[in-house]
Every structure is written in structure tokens, then in C-alpha cells.
Short mmCIF file of C-alpha atoms in Angstrom, two decimals:
data_model
loop_
_atom_site.label_atom_id
_atom_site.label_comp_id
_atom_site.label_asym_id
_atom_site.label_seq_id
_atom_site.Cartn_x
_atom_site.Cartn_y
_atom_site.Cartn_z
CA MET C 5 -42.09 -3.61 6.73
CA ASP C 6 -42.92 -7.10 5.42
CA ASN C 7 -39.64 -8.40 3.29
CA ASP C 8 -41.85 -8.81 -0.45
CA LEU C 9 -43.55 -5.61 0.29
CA ARG C 10 -39.95 -3.47 -0.11
CA ARG C 11 -38.18 -5.58 -2.69
CA GLU C 12 -41.85 -4.59 -4.80
CA ILE C 13 -41.03 -0.96 -3.87
CA ILE C 14 -37.56 -1.25 -4.60
CA MET C 15 -38.34 -3.43 -7.87
CA ASP C 16 -41.26 -0.95 -8.96
CA ASN C 17 -38.72 2.34 -8.71
CA TYR C 18 -35.44 1.00 -9.90
CA ASN C 19 -38.06 -0.51 -13.53
CA ASP C 20 -39.26 2.41 -13.36
CA PRO C 21 -38.33 5.49 -12.52
CA MET C 22 -40.29 8.76 -11.94
CA ASN C 23 -38.48 11.22 -13.72
CA LYS C 24 -35.76 9.41 -15.90
CA GLY C 25 -34.65 11.51 -18.56
CA LEU C 26 -32.66 15.02 -18.79
CA ILE C 27 -33.92 18.07 -20.08
CA ASP C 28 -31.98 21.31 -21.55
CA ASP C 29 -33.55 23.72 -19.75
CA ASN C 30 -30.88 26.42 -18.01
CA SER C 31 -33.42 27.22 -15.17
CA TYR C 32 -32.75 23.84 -12.75
CA LEU C 33 -29.87 23.57 -10.95
CA LYS C 34 -27.59 20.98 -12.00
CA THR C 35 -24.91 18.06 -10.68
CA ARG C 36 -23.93 15.37 -11.55
CA THR C 37 -23.30 12.81 -8.44
CA SER C 38 -21.04 9.62 -8.97
CA SER C 39 -20.24 7.37 -6.10
CA GLU C 40 -16.60 7.05 -4.79
CA SER C 41 -16.91 3.34 -3.73
CA CYS C 42 -18.78 2.08 -6.29
CA ILE C 43 -19.99 2.84 -9.79
CA ASP C 44 -23.05 4.40 -8.91
CA ASP C 45 -22.68 7.84 -11.62
CA LEU C 46 -26.02 9.62 -11.54
CA SER C 47 -26.51 13.49 -13.42
CA PHE C 48 -29.29 15.24 -11.03
CA MET C 49 -31.28 18.61 -12.36
CA MET C 50 -33.93 20.79 -9.93
CA LYS C 51 -35.96 23.56 -10.60
CA ILE C 52 -36.69 25.14 -7.33
CA GLU C 53 -39.11 28.64 -7.74
CA ASN C 54 -40.61 31.06 -5.20
CA ASN C 55 -39.09 28.68 -2.41
CA ILE C 56 -40.49 25.66 -3.73
CA ILE C 57 -39.26 22.63 -5.35
CA GLU C 58 -41.07 21.82 -8.69
CA ASP C 59 -39.31 18.90 -10.47
CA ILE C 60 -36.11 17.13 -10.36
CA ARG C 61 -34.96 15.08 -13.30
CA PHE C 62 -31.84 12.62 -13.19
CA ASP C 63 -30.28 9.92 -15.22
CA GLY C 64 -27.19 8.14 -15.47
CA GLU C 65 -26.33 4.97 -14.52
CA ALA C 66 -26.91 3.10 -10.90
CA CYS C 67 -27.76 0.37 -8.91
CA ALA C 68 -31.03 -1.01 -7.77
CA ILE C 69 -30.77 1.05 -4.77
CA SER C 70 -29.39 4.44 -5.77
CA THR C 71 -32.15 4.53 -8.48
CA SER C 72 -35.39 3.44 -6.55
CA ALA C 73 -33.72 5.21 -3.60
CA THR C 74 -33.39 8.39 -6.60
CA SER C 75 -37.02 7.99 -7.30
CA ILE C 76 -38.56 7.69 -4.61
CA MET C 77 -36.56 10.90 -3.28
CA ILE C 78 -38.07 13.10 -6.27
CA ARG C 79 -41.70 11.37 -5.40
CA ILE C 80 -41.70 12.51 -2.32
CA LEU C 81 -39.09 16.18 -2.62
CA ILE C 82 -41.23 17.57 -5.27
CA GLY C 83 -43.48 20.14 -4.06
CA LYS C 84 -42.33 20.45 -0.80
CA THR C 85 -40.10 24.07 0.35
CA VAL C 86 -36.51 24.11 0.40
CA ASP C 87 -37.16 23.83 4.60
CA GLU C 88 -39.15 21.04 4.21
CA ALA C 89 -36.86 19.05 1.79
CA LYS C 90 -33.36 20.05 3.83
CA LYS C 91 -35.60 18.21 7.14
CA ILE C 92 -36.66 15.14 4.95
CA LEU C 93 -33.08 14.66 3.61
CA ASN C 94 -31.64 15.15 7.16
CA ASN C 95 -33.77 12.81 8.31
CA TYR C 96 -32.93 10.29 5.68
CA LYS C 97 -29.70 10.46 6.21
CA ASN C 98 -30.20 9.89 9.77
CA MET C 99 -31.91 6.37 8.94
CA ILE C 100 -28.95 5.07 6.89
CA GLU C 101 -26.58 6.18 9.12
CA GLU C 102 -28.78 4.33 12.30
CA LYS C 103 -29.23 7.18 13.71
CA ASP C 104 -32.37 9.12 15.49
CA TYR C 105 -35.15 10.24 12.65
CA ASP C 106 -38.45 10.83 12.81
CA LYS C 107 -40.39 8.32 10.27
CA ASN C 108 -42.99 9.98 9.41
CA LEU C 109 -41.53 12.69 7.12
CA LEU C 110 -40.05 9.86 5.14
CA GLY C 111 -43.19 7.87 3.61
CA GLU C 112 -41.90 5.36 0.43
CA LEU C 113 -38.17 6.17 1.95
CA ALA C 114 -38.67 4.08 4.71
CA VAL C 115 -38.08 0.78 2.76
CA TYR C 116 -34.02 1.78 3.10
CA ASP C 117 -34.68 1.72 6.62
CA SER C 118 -32.43 -1.89 7.26
CA ILE C 119 -29.70 -0.98 4.51
CA SER C 120 -27.33 -0.73 7.45
CA LYS C 121 -26.57 -4.32 7.91
CA GLN C 122 -25.41 -4.28 4.17
CA PRO C 123 -22.56 -1.00 4.71
CA ASN C 124 -21.33 -1.60 1.35
CA ARG C 125 -25.19 0.05 0.46
CA LYS C 126 -25.29 3.03 2.25
CA ASN C 127 -23.51 4.94 -0.08
CA CYS C 128 -26.15 3.72 -2.72
CA ALA C 129 -29.02 4.86 -0.29
CA LEU C 130 -27.49 8.23 -0.01
CA LEU C 131 -26.17 9.70 -3.41
CA PRO C 132 -29.48 11.14 -4.38
CA ASN C 133 -29.13 12.98 -1.07
CA ARG C 134 -25.45 13.68 -1.37
CA ALA C 135 -26.55 14.94 -4.88
CA ILE C 136 -29.52 17.34 -4.23
CA ASN C 137 -27.71 18.89 -1.19
CA ASN C 138 -25.41 19.81 -3.45
CA MET C 139 -28.09 21.53 -5.62
CA LEU C 140 -29.14 23.37 -2.38
CA GLU C 141 -25.46 24.35 -1.02
CA GLU C 142 -25.14 25.86 -4.50
CA LEU C 143 -28.48 27.61 -3.92
CA ASN C 144 -27.20 29.01 -1.29
CA LYS C 145 -24.19 30.44 -2.62
CA LYS C 146 -26.05 31.72 -5.28
CA ASN C 147 -28.62 33.71 -2.87
CA ASN C 148 -25.98 34.98 -1.00
CA MET H 30 -2.67 -24.65 -9.62
CA HIS H 31 -1.07 -24.47 -6.58
CA ARG H 32 -4.02 -23.25 -4.55
CA GLU H 33 -2.23 -24.36 -1.27
CA ASP H 34 0.61 -21.57 -1.40
CA PHE H 35 -2.25 -19.20 -0.76
CA PRO H 36 -3.32 -18.21 2.38
CA MET H 37 -6.79 -17.03 1.55
CA LEU H 38 -7.91 -19.59 -0.38
CA LYS H 39 -7.93 -21.57 2.98
CA LYS H 40 -10.93 -20.11 3.59
CA ASP H 41 -14.33 -20.90 1.40
CA ILE H 42 -14.19 -18.05 -1.38
CA ILE H 43 -13.63 -18.03 -5.05
CA TYR H 44 -11.52 -14.97 -6.23
CA PHE H 45 -12.31 -14.07 -9.48
CA ASP H 46 -11.18 -10.16 -8.88
CA ASN H 47 -7.23 -10.74 -10.58
CA GLY H 48 -7.20 -8.13 -12.82
CA ALA H 49 -7.91 -5.93 -9.68
CA THR H 50 -5.05 -7.53 -7.29
CA THR H 51 -4.10 -11.12 -7.00
CA LEU H 52 -3.84 -13.42 -3.81
CA LYS H 53 -0.48 -13.36 -1.95
CA PRO H 54 1.72 -16.20 -1.65
CA GLN H 55 3.20 -17.75 1.88
CA CYS H 56 6.70 -17.03 0.31
CA VAL H 57 6.05 -13.29 -0.73
CA ILE H 58 4.31 -12.65 3.04
CA ASP H 59 7.74 -14.43 4.00
CA SER H 60 10.02 -12.40 3.21
CA VAL H 61 8.29 -9.24 3.66
CA VAL H 62 8.31 -10.50 7.11
CA GLU H 63 11.49 -11.65 6.80
CA TYR H 64 12.56 -8.12 6.07
CA MET H 65 10.40 -6.58 8.87
CA THR H 66 11.41 -8.86 11.23
CA ASN H 67 15.42 -9.51 10.88
CA HIS H 68 16.84 -6.79 8.58
CA THR H 69 14.44 -3.89 8.23
CA SER H 70 17.06 -1.24 7.21
CA ASN H 71 17.59 1.32 4.69
CA ILE H 72 19.23 0.77 1.31
CA HIS H 73 22.84 2.10 0.09
CA ARG H 74 23.59 3.91 3.20
CA GLY H 75 24.30 1.63 5.68
CA ASP H 76 27.23 -0.47 6.59
CA TYR H 77 25.82 -2.54 9.36
CA ASP H 78 24.99 -6.08 8.84
CA ALA H 79 21.65 -5.30 8.62
CA ALA H 80 22.23 -3.26 5.77
CA VAL H 81 24.04 -5.15 3.83
CA ILE H 82 21.66 -7.98 3.68
CA THR H 83 18.77 -5.91 2.56
CA ASN H 84 20.77 -3.90 0.08
CA LYS H 85 21.48 -7.59 -1.67
CA LEU H 86 18.36 -8.45 -2.22
CA TYR H 87 16.70 -5.12 -3.41
CA ASP H 88 19.57 -4.95 -6.07
CA ASN H 89 19.30 -8.51 -6.46
CA VAL H 90 15.34 -7.85 -8.29
CA ARG H 91 16.86 -5.91 -10.67
CA ASN H 92 18.14 -8.48 -12.00
CA ILE H 93 15.49 -10.79 -11.25
CA VAL H 94 12.83 -8.48 -13.21
CA SER H 95 15.55 -8.15 -16.51
CA SER H 96 15.89 -12.35 -16.85
CA PHE H 97 12.01 -12.73 -16.05
CA VAL H 98 10.69 -9.96 -19.34
CA ASN H 99 13.91 -9.97 -20.97
CA CYS H 100 15.66 -6.97 -20.30
CA ASP H 101 19.00 -5.16 -19.26
CA SER H 102 18.99 -4.94 -14.88
CA ARG H 103 19.80 -1.08 -15.16
CA GLU H 104 17.15 -0.69 -17.44
CA VAL H 105 14.99 -1.42 -14.51
CA ILE H 106 13.01 1.41 -12.62
CA TYR H 107 11.07 0.63 -9.01
CA THR H 108 8.08 2.63 -9.29
CA SER H 109 5.40 2.91 -7.18
CA GLY H 110 2.81 0.75 -9.70
CA ALA H 111 1.94 0.44 -13.40
CA THR H 112 0.31 4.22 -12.81
CA GLN H 113 3.05 5.78 -11.80
CA SER H 114 5.73 4.48 -14.97
CA LEU H 115 3.24 5.05 -17.26
CA ASN H 116 3.08 8.76 -15.51
CA MET H 117 6.71 8.47 -15.98
CA VAL H 118 7.01 7.99 -19.22
CA VAL H 119 4.62 10.88 -20.22
CA PHE H 120 6.09 13.65 -18.01
CA GLY H 121 9.28 13.04 -17.95
CA TYR H 122 9.99 11.09 -21.92
CA MET H 123 7.33 12.71 -23.89
CA LYS H 124 7.22 15.81 -22.37
CA LYS H 125 10.39 16.31 -23.46
CA HIS H 126 10.88 14.94 -26.50
CA LEU H 127 7.45 15.43 -28.88
CA LYS H 128 6.25 19.04 -30.15
CA LYS H 129 2.98 20.13 -31.16
CA GLY H 130 1.25 18.48 -33.92
CA ASP H 131 2.99 14.99 -32.82
CA GLU H 132 0.80 12.38 -32.87
CA VAL H 133 0.08 9.69 -30.50
CA LEU H 134 -1.66 6.56 -31.09
CA LEU H 135 -4.17 5.56 -28.40
CA ASN H 136 -7.64 3.29 -28.46
CA LYS H 137 -10.78 3.07 -26.50
CA ALA H 138 -10.37 0.18 -24.54
CA GLU H 139 -7.02 1.46 -22.81
CA HIS H 140 -7.05 2.04 -18.70
CA ALA H 141 -6.90 5.43 -16.90
CA SER H 142 -3.70 5.65 -16.34
CA ASN H 143 -2.97 5.13 -20.94
CA ILE H 144 -5.38 7.87 -21.40
CA LEU H 145 -5.63 10.47 -18.90
CA PRO H 146 -1.77 11.76 -18.97
CA TRP H 147 -2.26 11.60 -22.57
CA ILE H 148 -5.00 14.14 -22.41
CA ILE H 149 -3.38 15.99 -20.04
CA LEU H 150 -0.06 16.25 -22.26
CA SER H 151 -1.77 17.31 -25.50
CA LYS H 152 -3.48 20.04 -23.12
CA GLN H 153 0.18 21.04 -21.76
CA ILE H 154 2.01 20.59 -25.05
CA GLY H 155 -0.62 20.05 -27.83
CA ILE H 156 0.22 16.91 -29.14
CA VAL H 157 -2.42 15.30 -30.33
CA ILE H 158 -4.12 11.93 -29.52
CA LYS H 159 -5.79 9.60 -32.04
CA TYR H 160 -7.56 6.57 -30.92
CA VAL H 161 -7.33 3.26 -33.24
CA PRO H 162 -10.82 1.76 -34.06
CA LEU H 163 -11.38 -1.12 -32.45
CA ASP H 164 -12.68 -4.32 -34.76
CA ASN H 165 -15.87 -6.07 -34.77
CA ASN H 166 -14.72 -8.36 -31.12
CA TYR H 167 -13.71 -5.10 -29.93
CA GLU H 168 -10.07 -5.81 -30.04
CA LEU H 169 -6.96 -4.02 -31.85
CA THR H 170 -5.57 -5.21 -35.07
CA LEU H 171 -2.11 -3.86 -36.80
CA GLU H 172 -4.29 -3.25 -39.53
CA ASN H 173 -5.95 -1.12 -38.52
CA ILE H 174 -2.98 0.15 -36.13
CA LYS H 175 -1.44 1.14 -39.35
CA ARG H 176 -4.34 3.24 -40.82
CA CYS H 177 -3.91 5.69 -38.66
CA VAL H 178 -0.55 6.05 -38.66
CA THR H 179 0.39 9.33 -40.25
CA PHE H 180 4.23 11.08 -40.85
CA LYS H 181 3.22 12.84 -37.54
CA THR H 182 2.75 9.84 -36.09
CA LYS H 183 5.55 9.40 -32.57
CA VAL H 184 4.01 7.05 -30.52
CA ILE H 185 1.77 3.68 -29.94
CA SER H 186 0.97 3.68 -26.56
CA LEU H 187 -1.40 0.40 -25.81
CA ALA H 188 -1.84 -2.12 -23.03
CA GLN H 189 -0.65 -5.49 -24.10
CA ILE H 190 -4.25 -7.40 -22.62
CA THR H 191 -7.37 -4.63 -22.10
CA ASN H 192 -8.40 -5.20 -18.76
CA VAL H 193 -12.41 -5.18 -19.69
CA ILE H 194 -12.03 -6.99 -23.32
CA GLY H 195 -8.72 -8.92 -22.30
CA ASP H 196 -7.34 -9.39 -26.31
CA VAL H 197 -3.59 -9.90 -26.26
CA ARG H 198 -2.09 -7.61 -28.62
CA ASP H 199 0.39 -8.75 -31.33
CA VAL H 200 3.08 -6.84 -29.58
CA TYR H 201 5.90 -8.03 -31.58
CA ASN H 202 4.21 -6.96 -34.70
CA ILE H 203 3.09 -3.71 -33.94
CA GLY H 204 6.99 -3.07 -32.39
CA LYS H 205 8.68 -4.56 -35.45
CA PHE H 206 6.38 -1.97 -37.07
CA CYS H 207 7.08 0.87 -34.60
CA HIS H 208 10.66 -0.05 -35.07
CA GLU H 209 10.89 0.30 -38.40
CA ASN H 210 8.95 3.28 -38.92
CA ASN H 211 10.94 5.14 -36.06
CA ILE H 212 7.76 5.81 -33.49
CA LEU H 213 8.39 5.32 -29.61
CA PHE H 214 6.75 1.73 -28.14
CA ASN H 215 5.11 2.18 -25.08
CA VAL H 216 3.95 -0.65 -24.09
CA ASP H 217 1.45 -0.90 -20.79
CA GLY H 218 1.95 -4.44 -19.19
CA ALA H 219 -0.31 -4.73 -16.15
CA GLN H 220 -2.31 -7.08 -17.21
CA SER H 221 -0.15 -9.39 -19.19
CA VAL H 222 3.45 -9.63 -17.67
CA PRO H 223 0.93 -11.85 -14.24
CA HIS H 224 -0.02 -13.64 -17.03
CA MET H 225 2.04 -14.73 -19.70
CA ARG H 226 5.99 -14.45 -21.00
CA VAL H 227 6.34 -11.54 -21.87
CA ASP H 228 9.80 -10.13 -24.00
CA PHE H 229 10.91 -6.31 -23.89
CA LYS H 230 13.98 -6.14 -26.32
CA ASN H 231 12.53 -8.98 -28.68
CA CYS H 232 9.48 -6.93 -28.75
CA TYR H 233 10.99 -3.13 -29.27
CA MET H 234 9.60 -2.40 -27.00
CA ASP H 235 11.02 1.36 -25.48
CA PHE H 236 9.15 1.55 -22.32
CA LEU H 237 7.06 -1.23 -20.71
CA SER H 238 5.27 -0.92 -17.17
CA PHE H 239 3.63 -3.14 -15.15
CA SER H 240 2.75 -3.64 -11.02
CA GLY H 241 3.67 -6.02 -8.63
CA HIS H 242 0.10 -6.38 -7.14
CA LYS H 243 -1.03 -8.28 -10.38
CA MET H 244 1.42 -10.63 -9.89
CA CYS H 245 1.44 -11.62 -6.03
CA GLY H 246 3.59 -9.36 -5.26
CA PRO H 247 2.57 -6.29 -2.68
CA THR H 248 1.08 -3.45 -3.21
CA GLY H 249 2.86 -0.32 -3.55
CA VAL H 250 5.36 -1.46 -6.18
CA GLY H 251 5.76 -1.34 -10.09
CA ILE H 252 8.77 -1.50 -12.40
CA LEU H 253 9.58 0.75 -15.69
CA VAL H 254 11.64 -0.98 -17.90
CA GLY H 255 12.86 1.57 -20.23
CA ARG H 256 15.82 1.59 -23.58
CA TYR H 257 18.54 2.41 -21.92
CA GLU H 258 19.06 5.25 -24.65
CA LEU H 259 15.84 6.46 -24.35
CA LEU H 260 16.34 6.29 -19.70
CA GLU H 261 19.67 8.41 -20.83
CA ASP H 262 18.01 11.39 -21.82
CA MET H 263 14.42 11.50 -19.26
CA ASP H 264 14.43 13.67 -17.07
CA PRO H 265 13.21 12.48 -13.45
CA LEU H 266 9.54 13.43 -11.76
CA CYS H 267 10.69 13.63 -8.30
CA TYR H 268 14.46 15.40 -7.21
CA GLY H 269 15.49 14.63 -3.60
CA GLY H 270 17.71 12.32 -1.20
CA GLY H 271 18.79 9.01 -2.63
CA MET H 272 18.93 10.18 -6.90
CA ASN H 273 22.20 13.11 -6.75
CA SER H 274 25.30 12.25 -6.45
CA TYR H 275 25.92 16.36 -5.36
CA PHE H 276 24.67 19.68 -5.44
CA GLU H 277 25.61 22.87 -4.20
CA GLU H 278 24.97 26.19 -3.03
CA ASN H 279 25.27 28.17 -6.47
CA GLY H 280 22.66 25.11 -8.38
CA ASP H 281 25.36 23.42 -9.27
CA TYR H 282 24.10 19.50 -9.30
CA GLU H 283 24.57 16.03 -10.46
CA LEU H 284 22.29 13.07 -10.60
CA LYS H 285 22.98 9.54 -9.89
CA SER H 286 23.10 7.14 -12.61
CA ILE H 287 20.50 5.25 -14.22
CA PRO H 288 18.17 3.52 -12.93
CA THR H 289 18.96 5.49 -9.59
CA ARG H 290 18.42 8.84 -10.74
CA PHE H 291 14.42 7.75 -10.92
CA GLU H 292 13.80 6.48 -7.79
CA ALA H 293 14.24 9.62 -5.56
CA GLY H 294 13.35 9.21 -1.52
CA THR H 295 13.20 5.99 0.18
CA THR H 296 11.61 3.27 -1.98
CA PRO H 297 9.21 0.90 -1.02
CA ILE H 298 12.01 -1.65 -0.10
CA ALA H 299 9.43 -4.73 1.34
CA GLN H 300 8.07 -4.60 -1.21
CA VAL H 301 10.78 -4.48 -3.76
CA ILE H 302 12.05 -7.48 -2.09
CA GLY H 303 8.39 -8.95 -2.13
CA LEU H 304 8.19 -8.65 -6.13
CA GLY H 305 11.55 -9.72 -6.24
CA GLU H 306 10.12 -13.42 -4.42
CA ALA H 307 6.85 -13.08 -6.52
CA ILE H 308 8.63 -13.36 -9.57
CA LYS H 309 10.49 -16.11 -8.58
CA TYR H 310 7.32 -18.17 -7.94
CA LEU H 311 6.03 -17.41 -10.99
CA MET H 312 8.72 -18.37 -13.08
CA LYS H 313 8.95 -21.42 -11.46
CA ILE H 314 5.61 -21.98 -11.72
CA GLY H 315 5.85 -21.22 -15.45
CA MET H 316 4.30 -17.75 -17.45
CA ASP H 317 2.98 -20.57 -20.46
CA ASN H 318 1.57 -22.95 -18.22
CA ILE H 319 -0.27 -19.82 -16.22
CA HIS H 320 -1.41 -18.64 -19.35
CA GLU H 321 -2.26 -21.52 -20.99
CA HIS H 322 -4.06 -22.57 -17.45
CA GLU H 323 -6.14 -19.67 -17.63
CA MET H 324 -7.30 -20.74 -21.75
CA LYS H 325 -8.40 -23.68 -20.41
CA LEU H 326 -10.76 -22.00 -17.77
CA LYS H 327 -11.73 -19.45 -19.73
CA GLN H 328 -12.62 -21.34 -22.65
CA TYR H 329 -14.51 -23.85 -20.18
CA LEU H 330 -16.67 -20.78 -18.47
CA LEU H 331 -17.67 -19.70 -22.26
CA ASP H 332 -18.45 -23.25 -22.94
CA LYS H 333 -20.70 -23.80 -19.84
CA VAL H 334 -22.99 -20.24 -20.43
CA LYS H 335 -23.56 -20.49 -23.63
CA ASP H 336 -27.05 -22.54 -22.50
CA ILE H 337 -27.77 -20.15 -19.37
CA PRO H 338 -30.34 -17.84 -21.23
CA ASN H 339 -30.22 -13.89 -19.97
CA ILE H 340 -25.85 -13.55 -20.02
CA ILE H 341 -24.48 -11.00 -22.62
CA VAL H 342 -20.79 -11.99 -23.06
CA TYR H 343 -19.21 -8.82 -24.63
CA ASN H 344 -15.32 -10.96 -25.20
CA THR H 345 -15.70 -14.69 -26.43
CA SER H 346 -12.69 -14.58 -28.25
CA SER H 347 -10.07 -12.37 -26.61
CA ASN H 348 -7.07 -15.06 -25.85
CA SER H 349 -6.63 -14.40 -21.76
CA GLY H 350 -8.30 -15.27 -18.29
CA ILE H 351 -10.67 -11.87 -18.26
CA PHE H 352 -14.67 -12.65 -18.49
CA ALA H 353 -16.61 -9.74 -19.14
CA PHE H 354 -20.16 -10.28 -18.59
CA ASN H 355 -23.59 -8.94 -18.04
CA ILE H 356 -26.89 -10.66 -16.47
CA ASP H 357 -29.84 -8.65 -19.82
CA GLY H 358 -31.72 -5.75 -17.41
CA VAL H 359 -29.18 -6.33 -13.97
CA PHE H 360 -26.94 -3.35 -12.80
CA ALA H 361 -23.07 -5.15 -13.07
CA GLN H 362 -23.06 -3.66 -9.52
CA ASP H 363 -26.33 -5.11 -8.37
CA THR H 364 -24.73 -8.67 -10.05
CA SER H 365 -21.33 -8.32 -7.98
CA ILE H 366 -23.33 -8.20 -4.76
CA TYR H 367 -25.48 -10.72 -5.64
CA LEU H 368 -21.97 -13.11 -6.45
CA ASN H 369 -20.75 -12.42 -3.13
CA SER H 370 -23.73 -13.79 -1.97
CA TYR H 371 -22.37 -16.73 -2.93
CA ASN H 372 -18.77 -16.19 -1.48
CA ILE H 373 -17.51 -15.19 -4.97
CA TYR H 374 -15.38 -12.15 -5.56
CA VAL H 375 -16.27 -9.88 -8.84
CA ARG H 376 -15.28 -6.88 -9.79
CA ALA H 377 -18.75 -4.42 -11.87
CA GLY H 378 -17.85 -1.17 -13.10
CA ASN H 379 -15.95 0.78 -16.37
CA HIS H 380 -12.56 -1.20 -14.74
CA CYS H 381 -11.23 2.69 -15.52
CA ALA H 382 -11.51 1.72 -19.21
CA LYS H 383 -14.24 5.21 -19.52
CA GLU H 384 -13.81 5.59 -23.28
CA LEU H 385 -14.58 1.53 -24.24
CA LYS H 386 -18.53 2.17 -23.80
CA ASP H 387 -18.65 4.36 -27.07
CA GLU H 388 -17.17 0.79 -28.70
CA ILE H 389 -19.14 -1.86 -26.42
CA ASN H 390 -22.05 1.13 -26.05
CA ILE H 391 -22.34 -0.80 -22.22
CA LYS H 392 -20.63 1.56 -19.44
CA ASN H 393 -21.05 -1.33 -16.58
CA THR H 394 -19.91 -5.05 -16.82
CA VAL H 395 -18.78 -7.19 -14.48
CA ARG H 396 -15.05 -9.11 -15.02
CA VAL H 397 -14.34 -12.39 -14.50
CA SER H 398 -10.28 -12.31 -14.17
CA MET H 399 -8.40 -15.35 -13.43
CA TYR H 400 -5.58 -16.77 -12.31
CA PHE H 401 -3.46 -19.43 -12.24
CA TYR H 402 -4.83 -20.83 -8.64
CA ASN H 403 -8.17 -20.50 -9.77
CA ASN H 404 -9.49 -24.57 -10.83
CA TYR H 405 -12.91 -25.56 -12.56
CA ASN H 406 -14.47 -25.99 -8.92
CA ASP H 407 -14.50 -22.36 -8.93
CA VAL H 408 -15.81 -21.65 -12.72
CA ASP H 409 -18.86 -24.74 -11.85
CA ARG H 410 -19.92 -22.47 -8.71
CA LEU H 411 -19.62 -18.77 -10.46
CA VAL H 412 -21.83 -21.02 -13.50
CA ASP H 413 -24.39 -22.54 -10.92
CA ALA H 414 -24.60 -19.11 -9.11
CA LEU H 415 -25.17 -17.52 -12.41
CA ARG H 416 -27.97 -20.19 -13.40
CA ASN H 417 -29.26 -19.22 -10.16
CA SER H 418 -29.70 -15.74 -10.74
CA LYS H 419 -33.46 -15.27 -12.28
CA ASP H 420 -34.27 -14.10 -8.15
CA ILE H 421 -31.29 -12.41 -7.99
CA PHE H 422 -33.60 -8.95 -6.60
CA LYS H 423 -34.93 -11.33 -3.44
CA ILE H 424 -30.83 -12.13 -2.47
CA VAL H 425 -29.41 -8.55 -3.28
CA LEU H 426 -32.27 -6.46 -2.10
#
């Protein structure tokens, strides 16, 4: 991907992120995810109905990579089934960790395909991934 | 000053993260290597030649510390760092002597190590934590402390220099006030002891904690200085070898004398020896010279950044080599990653002062923290990088 385009997508999502700001609604799953290795600290909430992700929102302080990745991920995951979401999250993680992945599933998340060149930023890119996985696990526990 | 003593400075780096840890001079490295290479042995248990050398070096570090911060050498306890020292004060002494309703005065600029142990103690025994408000420069004044003191105030606990704002607290007058009012005075010296002359006795301190690695020493070692009469009534947090005189099947036991009873197990011998060497090195340079040099650099930096638009400085008035700032609209971590591309090492974050956000309304800052080996050229390169930061995201993304 062209570097200017990559930067533009990241900056658009950093400056005007999707669904930033939490709401008071107990029907959402909730989690707070802070990075062990840096200072990103974001709170997430997600609503799943009939196995479909209806909404994801977030708030907090994080760097350009974490914030933009969260925004893009939210845009992509809303409307997907839980299984589809898991597949996307898994592929995204594989991309960040330089393993085999299916680019077609990732849309604009592909802007982070070379983040591994900056190893200290991998955790930033993976933060929303961890948060959403946490909430899916919580849902799984509830259902069982 | 003395840049040639530091192997890390042979690389083309600008090291401005001294509040987190400092670089190590060759003499400290040599002392640790010498112990590991030529006289490795445990302390207090060997009769052979190497152990005699080690014992002598190890024990003498208490004398070095005592002349460095003006205390008695038997008041010097080796710990793993300031965090452990502060926890020993809270859970070894305060837990035994404070009771429900007793008030402890803290403030929101403190490091986690001087807040969280108190929060835990308040949950355990019901002490009350009161936060002294900071002034308009986010600094702590004796006047504000006095306003918060009641007949229930038993402890004032503070950092002599805070690690984000970097204000130097007036420990002499605060200590005198504590002394006159029968209040215990607990000082976190992690950011002050490495950078200025600190006087335990003359400032009426009851406890003083600091870390070795923030003052040219190795990691894994720190010091707790405690007034001897208080140490006599402090409980160890760790029990085991090296700290007991005897123990019997029927449960009888006797602990060793002070300070050894607080140093269970094999202590960080190599690190203690390295710390002793570091303190000797700093004393040779002179603590007043170190402080003066850092203040000159800080003023030089403040003068230079004045003309750069979009730089927000949070601590223009503080009297130490700490400079906390943000580039307007840029997350602190992005700024530190940007500066790394110029080989400038700074720290981004809340710097473990997680309650300070309530006072300065910003959670994360970029912190430049100086030491005597920084020079004007370091500052110039930082200023150049900040001047060029208009296109910061072209570099960090």
C-alpha cells in the first residue's frame, strides 16, 4: 500500500475515530484494556444480539496506532456474526505477528501489515484485538 | 560533565530518561565485575579470603551511605529499591503503630509507591488518607500542608522531588514542622537523593527511601534509612536466614540486631558494592555541582522551547532537571517514538503518578529528565527535533 494513503487512513481514524465515547447501558459487555508495555489505556463496550455484533464503543487515551486500529476494527466488526468476527480478529493477529493470513478479510486493517517493522508498536496495534477477544470470552463464559 | 565515564554515551544517543534509570559509569561496572570475577562469596558466613574482602566492601557501603545522607550507619538498611523501602515503612512500621482514624497526608503528585501501599493499609486497618492540594504550579507548599493537619494527623509522606512535575519540596521546614507537632515524616528520595544534597538528620526525617539504579548504581538495590529508635520498633516483612540469632522447636526465636534483621536471605551483594562505588563517584563530583548543572540545562531548555509553537510545558517553575511537556494534539507516546528516531531517549506516560491527572487535567506527558552527563548539545538536539515536529506523523506512522 502507498505510504501516503496508509498514513491518511490512520490519521483519519485517529483524528475522528468511530464510536469514541462510552454510553450508560448495562446490556453491553465491558472491558478495560491497558498495555503492559506502553501507556495505551482504553475501555471498550460491545453489544451482541442474536449472535450479531450490534455495536462497539470505546474511550480512553492511546497512541495513533492503537486509536486508529480500534476505530477501523469497530467499523469492520459491527454487523458481523460472532464467528465472522473471531475469524477477522484471528487473521488480524496473524498479520501483525507475521504469520499467514487472509488479506481479503481485513479491509482497511491491512494498513498495519508492516507494523512488525516497529516491534514496540505491535502491542499498540493488537490492543483492540485483545479487548474484543476478552469480551467474546466473557460472553462465552456467560453462555456456558 | 564526566561524559567520558559512561560507556553508553559512546553511542550516538541523547539519554534523557534519568528519572526512570541512569546510565552506569565504568567504575561502577568495574566494581560489580570485580566482585563477580575475583571474590564472589556470600556475606557474613565465610572464613575464606574472598569472603573477607566481600564482607569488608559490603559492610563499608553503610558507612558510605551514612556520610552521603547524614545518618548513622546502623540506620542504613539495604533493600531492593525505593519501592521495597517504602513498603517496609508502611507495612513494617506504620501498620504496627497507626490505628483506625489516624490521618496520613499525601498529595496527588506522588509516585504509586508512596500512594498504593497507604491505600492498602487504609483498607487493612482503617487509616484515613488525605491529599494535600497542590498550588497553581502543581507544587506542594508547607502552607497547604498546615491547612490539612488536624489532631489526628500522624504521618506526612512525600517525595522530596516529584517524578513528573519535579518540584523540590521544602523538606527542611516540613520536617521541622513534623518534628514540632509529633508527626512522622516519611520521605521518598528516589528523585532527590541522586540529584542534590539530602540531609536525613537535619531535615528531621524519620524515614528516607531511595534506589541505587537512579543514581548510577546497579538495579535491584536500594536503601531505607530509618531513625534508629523507630527501627527498634519496626517489624521485618521477610523472615529467614541471615536475620535471626536463633530459633527453636518450641517457637522461641531471636532476631539479629538492626539493621541486619531487616535483610533476610542473601542480599544483592554485587549491587550493594556497586551502589557504594556509585555514591563515592557522585560525592567526588559533588551533589551541589550536579544540581546546579541540571538547573542550568533546564533553564536553557525552557528558554529555547519558548519560541516553539505547540509545545505545552507543565512545570516551568520547578527547581529540578525534570521537564514535562506535550506537543499539542499529539499523544505522549507518539512524541517519544518520534524523538527515538533522533536517538533521543525520553519517557512517555503517567510516570506512575496516576492521581496527578486530577490536578493537571492531562493523564500522559513526555518527560525529559536530566543528569550531570547531559550537556547543552543534548538540549540543542532535543530542541531541533521539537522544532521539526510539524510532520511528526510522517515519521511515526
